[in-house]
GROMACS .gro file of C-alpha atoms in nm:
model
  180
    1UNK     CA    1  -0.972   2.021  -0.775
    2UNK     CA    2  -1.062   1.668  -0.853
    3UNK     CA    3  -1.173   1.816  -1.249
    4UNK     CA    4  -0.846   1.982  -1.288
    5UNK     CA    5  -0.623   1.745  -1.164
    6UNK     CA    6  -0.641   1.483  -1.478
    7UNK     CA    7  -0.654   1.811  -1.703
    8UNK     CA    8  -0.296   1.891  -1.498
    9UNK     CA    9  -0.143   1.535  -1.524
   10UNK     CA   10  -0.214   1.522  -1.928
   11UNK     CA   11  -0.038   1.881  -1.937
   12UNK     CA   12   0.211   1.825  -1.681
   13UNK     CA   13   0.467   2.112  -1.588
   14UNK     CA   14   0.687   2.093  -1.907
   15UNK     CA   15   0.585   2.170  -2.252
   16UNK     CA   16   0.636   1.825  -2.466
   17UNK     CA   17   0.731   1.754  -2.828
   18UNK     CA   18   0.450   1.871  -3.055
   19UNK     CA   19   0.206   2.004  -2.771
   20UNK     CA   20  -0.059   2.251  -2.919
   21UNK     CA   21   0.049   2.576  -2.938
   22UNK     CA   22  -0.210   2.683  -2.672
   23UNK     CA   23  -0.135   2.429  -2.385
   24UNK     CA   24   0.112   2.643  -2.215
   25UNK     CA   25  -0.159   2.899  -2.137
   26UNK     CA   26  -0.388   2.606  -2.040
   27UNK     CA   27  -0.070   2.448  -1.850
   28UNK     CA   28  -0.026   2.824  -1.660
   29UNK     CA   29  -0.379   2.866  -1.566
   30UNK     CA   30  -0.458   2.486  -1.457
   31UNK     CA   31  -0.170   2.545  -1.259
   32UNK     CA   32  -0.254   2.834  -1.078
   33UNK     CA   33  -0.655   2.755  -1.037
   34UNK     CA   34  -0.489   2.471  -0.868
   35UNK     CA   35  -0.315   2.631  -0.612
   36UNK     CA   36  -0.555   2.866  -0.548
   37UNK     CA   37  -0.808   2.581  -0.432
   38UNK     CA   38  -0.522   2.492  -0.216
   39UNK     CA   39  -0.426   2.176  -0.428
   40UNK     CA   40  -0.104   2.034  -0.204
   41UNK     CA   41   0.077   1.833  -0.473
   42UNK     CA   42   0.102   2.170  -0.710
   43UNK     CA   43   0.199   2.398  -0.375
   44UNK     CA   44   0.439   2.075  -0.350
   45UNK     CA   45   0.594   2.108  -0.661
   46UNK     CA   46   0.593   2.469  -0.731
   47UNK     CA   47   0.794   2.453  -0.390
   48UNK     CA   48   1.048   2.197  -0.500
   49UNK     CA   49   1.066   2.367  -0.868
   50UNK     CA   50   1.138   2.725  -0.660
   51UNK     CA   51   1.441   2.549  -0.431
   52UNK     CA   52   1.645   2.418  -0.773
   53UNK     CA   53   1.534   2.797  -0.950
   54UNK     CA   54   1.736   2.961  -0.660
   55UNK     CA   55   1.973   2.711  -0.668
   56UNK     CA   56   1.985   2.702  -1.103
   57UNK     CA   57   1.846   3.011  -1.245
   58UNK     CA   58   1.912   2.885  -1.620
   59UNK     CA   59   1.787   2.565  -1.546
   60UNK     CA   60   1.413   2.696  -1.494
   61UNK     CA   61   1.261   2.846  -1.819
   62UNK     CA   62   1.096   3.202  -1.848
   63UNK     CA   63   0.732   3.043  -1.869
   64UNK     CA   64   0.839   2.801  -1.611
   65UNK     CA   65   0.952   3.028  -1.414
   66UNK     CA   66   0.655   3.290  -1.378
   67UNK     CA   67   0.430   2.955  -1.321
   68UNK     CA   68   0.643   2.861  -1.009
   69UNK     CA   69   0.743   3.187  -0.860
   70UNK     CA   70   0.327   3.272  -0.898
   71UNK     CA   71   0.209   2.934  -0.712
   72UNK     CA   72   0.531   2.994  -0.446
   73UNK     CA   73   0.421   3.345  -0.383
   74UNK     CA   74   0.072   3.278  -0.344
   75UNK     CA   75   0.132   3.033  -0.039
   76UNK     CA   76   0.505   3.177   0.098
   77UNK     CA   77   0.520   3.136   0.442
   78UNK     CA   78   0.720   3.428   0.609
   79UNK     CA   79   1.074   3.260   0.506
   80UNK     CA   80   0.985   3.192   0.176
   81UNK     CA   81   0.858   3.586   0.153
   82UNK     CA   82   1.158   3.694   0.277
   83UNK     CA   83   1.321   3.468  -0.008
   84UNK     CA   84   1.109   3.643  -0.258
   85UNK     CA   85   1.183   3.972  -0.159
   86UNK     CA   86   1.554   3.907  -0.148
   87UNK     CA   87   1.514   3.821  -0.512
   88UNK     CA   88   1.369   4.113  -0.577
   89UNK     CA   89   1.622   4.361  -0.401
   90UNK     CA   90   1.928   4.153  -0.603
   91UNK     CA   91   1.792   4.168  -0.961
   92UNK     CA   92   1.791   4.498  -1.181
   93UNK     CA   93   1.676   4.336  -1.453
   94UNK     CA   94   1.328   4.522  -1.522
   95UNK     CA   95   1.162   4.204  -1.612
   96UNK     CA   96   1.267   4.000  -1.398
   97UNK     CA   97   1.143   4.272  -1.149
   98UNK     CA   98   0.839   4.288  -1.295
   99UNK     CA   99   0.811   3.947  -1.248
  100UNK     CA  100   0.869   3.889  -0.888
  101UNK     CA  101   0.668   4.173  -0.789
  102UNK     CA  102   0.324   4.072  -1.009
  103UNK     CA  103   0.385   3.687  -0.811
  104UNK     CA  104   0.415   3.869  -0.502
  105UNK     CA  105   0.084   4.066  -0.578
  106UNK     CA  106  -0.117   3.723  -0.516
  107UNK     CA  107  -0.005   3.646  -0.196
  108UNK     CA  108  -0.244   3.508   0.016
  109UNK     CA  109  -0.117   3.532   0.356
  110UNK     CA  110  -0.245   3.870   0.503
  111UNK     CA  111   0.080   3.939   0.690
  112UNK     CA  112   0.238   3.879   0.392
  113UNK     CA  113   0.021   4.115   0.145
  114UNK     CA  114   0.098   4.362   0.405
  115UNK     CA  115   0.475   4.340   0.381
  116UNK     CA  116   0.416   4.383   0.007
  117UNK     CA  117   0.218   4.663   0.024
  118UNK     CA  118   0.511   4.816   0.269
  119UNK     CA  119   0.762   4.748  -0.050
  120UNK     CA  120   0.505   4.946  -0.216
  121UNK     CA  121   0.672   5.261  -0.080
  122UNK     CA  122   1.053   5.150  -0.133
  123UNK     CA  123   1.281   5.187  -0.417
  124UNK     CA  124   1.170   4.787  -0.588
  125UNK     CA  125   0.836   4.915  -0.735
  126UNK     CA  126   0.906   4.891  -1.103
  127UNK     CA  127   0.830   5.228  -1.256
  128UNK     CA  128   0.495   5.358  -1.278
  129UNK     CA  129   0.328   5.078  -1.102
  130UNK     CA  130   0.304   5.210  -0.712
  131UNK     CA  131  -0.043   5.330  -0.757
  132UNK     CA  132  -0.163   4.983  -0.881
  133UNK     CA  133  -0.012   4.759  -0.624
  134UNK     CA  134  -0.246   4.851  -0.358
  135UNK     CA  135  -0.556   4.779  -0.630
  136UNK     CA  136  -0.365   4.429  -0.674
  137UNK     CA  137  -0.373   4.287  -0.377
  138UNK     CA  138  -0.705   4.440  -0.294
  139UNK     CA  139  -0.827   4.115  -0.528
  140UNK     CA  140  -0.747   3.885  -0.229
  141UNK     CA  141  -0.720   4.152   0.062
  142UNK     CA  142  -0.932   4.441  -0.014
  143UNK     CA  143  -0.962   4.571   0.352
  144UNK     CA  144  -0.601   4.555   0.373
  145UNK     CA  145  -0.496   4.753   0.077
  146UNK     CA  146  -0.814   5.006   0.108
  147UNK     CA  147  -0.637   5.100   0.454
  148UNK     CA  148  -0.311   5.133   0.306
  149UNK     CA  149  -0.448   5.321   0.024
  150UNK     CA  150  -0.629   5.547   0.271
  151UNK     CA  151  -0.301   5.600   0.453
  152UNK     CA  152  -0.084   5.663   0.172
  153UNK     CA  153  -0.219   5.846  -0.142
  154UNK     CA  154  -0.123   6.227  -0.171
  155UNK     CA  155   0.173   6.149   0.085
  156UNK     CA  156   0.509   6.238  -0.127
  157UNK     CA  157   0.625   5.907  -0.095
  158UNK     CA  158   0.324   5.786  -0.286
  159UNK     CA  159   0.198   6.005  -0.562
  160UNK     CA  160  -0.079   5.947  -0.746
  161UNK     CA  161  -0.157   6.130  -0.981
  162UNK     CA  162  -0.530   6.299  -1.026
  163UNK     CA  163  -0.643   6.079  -1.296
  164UNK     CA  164  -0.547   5.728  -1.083
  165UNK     CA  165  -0.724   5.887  -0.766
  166UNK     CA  166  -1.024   5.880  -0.943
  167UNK     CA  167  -1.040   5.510  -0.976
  168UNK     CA  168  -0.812   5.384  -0.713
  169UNK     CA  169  -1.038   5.381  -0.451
  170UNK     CA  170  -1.340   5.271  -0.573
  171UNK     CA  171  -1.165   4.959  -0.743
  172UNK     CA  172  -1.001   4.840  -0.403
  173UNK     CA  173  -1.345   4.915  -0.271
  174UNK     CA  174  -1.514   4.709  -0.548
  175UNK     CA  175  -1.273   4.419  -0.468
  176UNK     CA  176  -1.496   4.429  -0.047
  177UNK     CA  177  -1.759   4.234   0.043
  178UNK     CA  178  -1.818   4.425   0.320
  179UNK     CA  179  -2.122   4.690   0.360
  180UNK     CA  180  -1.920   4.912   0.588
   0.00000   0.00000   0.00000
């Protein structure tokens, strides 16, 4: 943390006048290695840039907004989940779906990754994507999603189709450090 944060501070959260063309990629990925070591003052601010999003949609920009709504997902508590998924059921704008869904993928919270991995099964998923969600949050939870994979492929609700089978399982099982 302490070698990212000055790296953070000189990129801060908004682009400025005349910034490389590169920093918002650095900005984005400073960001999030950030809050994945658990850095409170991003959490902090990813939490207070998420309250004025759902309070100003317009005000938050596209870039801006997949920063925050990653960092916020990552560490929701169950309210904030609930937020999230609330989002998710009111938009049906494809990307924005898209969106919401890939931050929700990264949750860290295992109640939480299971709740996504329930929406798995429901009518949010954007389009061809079901198989992949359980390989997604296998990356954080891989016991989790190898059980709901288990459960769940070849059930009607689920299809996967033959090709996908053959490297579904073995990537959430890649994602384990357990022997067993």
């Amino acid at each position: 943390q302490d070698r990212l944060r000055p790296l953070a501070a000189r990129l801060g959260w908004e682009p400025t006048p005349g910034e490389e063309e590169n920093a918002a990629v650095l900005r984005e990925a400073v960001l999030e290695a950030l809050s994945r070591f658990g850095d409170q003052p991003t959490i902090e601010e990813a939490r207070k840039r998420f309250e004025l999003f759902l309070q100003q949609p317009t005000h938050t920009s596209p870039a801006m907004r997949r920063i925050v709504l990653s960092i916020t997902a990552r560490n929701a508590d169950s309210q904030t989940l609930d937020r999230l998924i609330e989002l998710l059921h009111g938009t049906n704008d494809p990307l924005e779906k898209e969106l919401i869904w890939s931050s929700l993928l990264g949750i860290a919270d295992q109640g939480g990754a299971k709740r996504v991995l329930n929406l798995d099964l429901g009518p949010d998923v954007p389009a061809g994507t079901q198989p992949y969600v359980p390989m997604m949050v296998s990356r954080d939870h891989p016991d989790l999603a190898w059980n709901f994979a288990a459960e769940h492929v070849g059930r009607p609700d689920f299809p996967v189709d033959s090709q996908i089978q053959l490297f579904l399982m073995p990537d959430i099982a890649g994602n384990s450090n357990e022997l067993q």
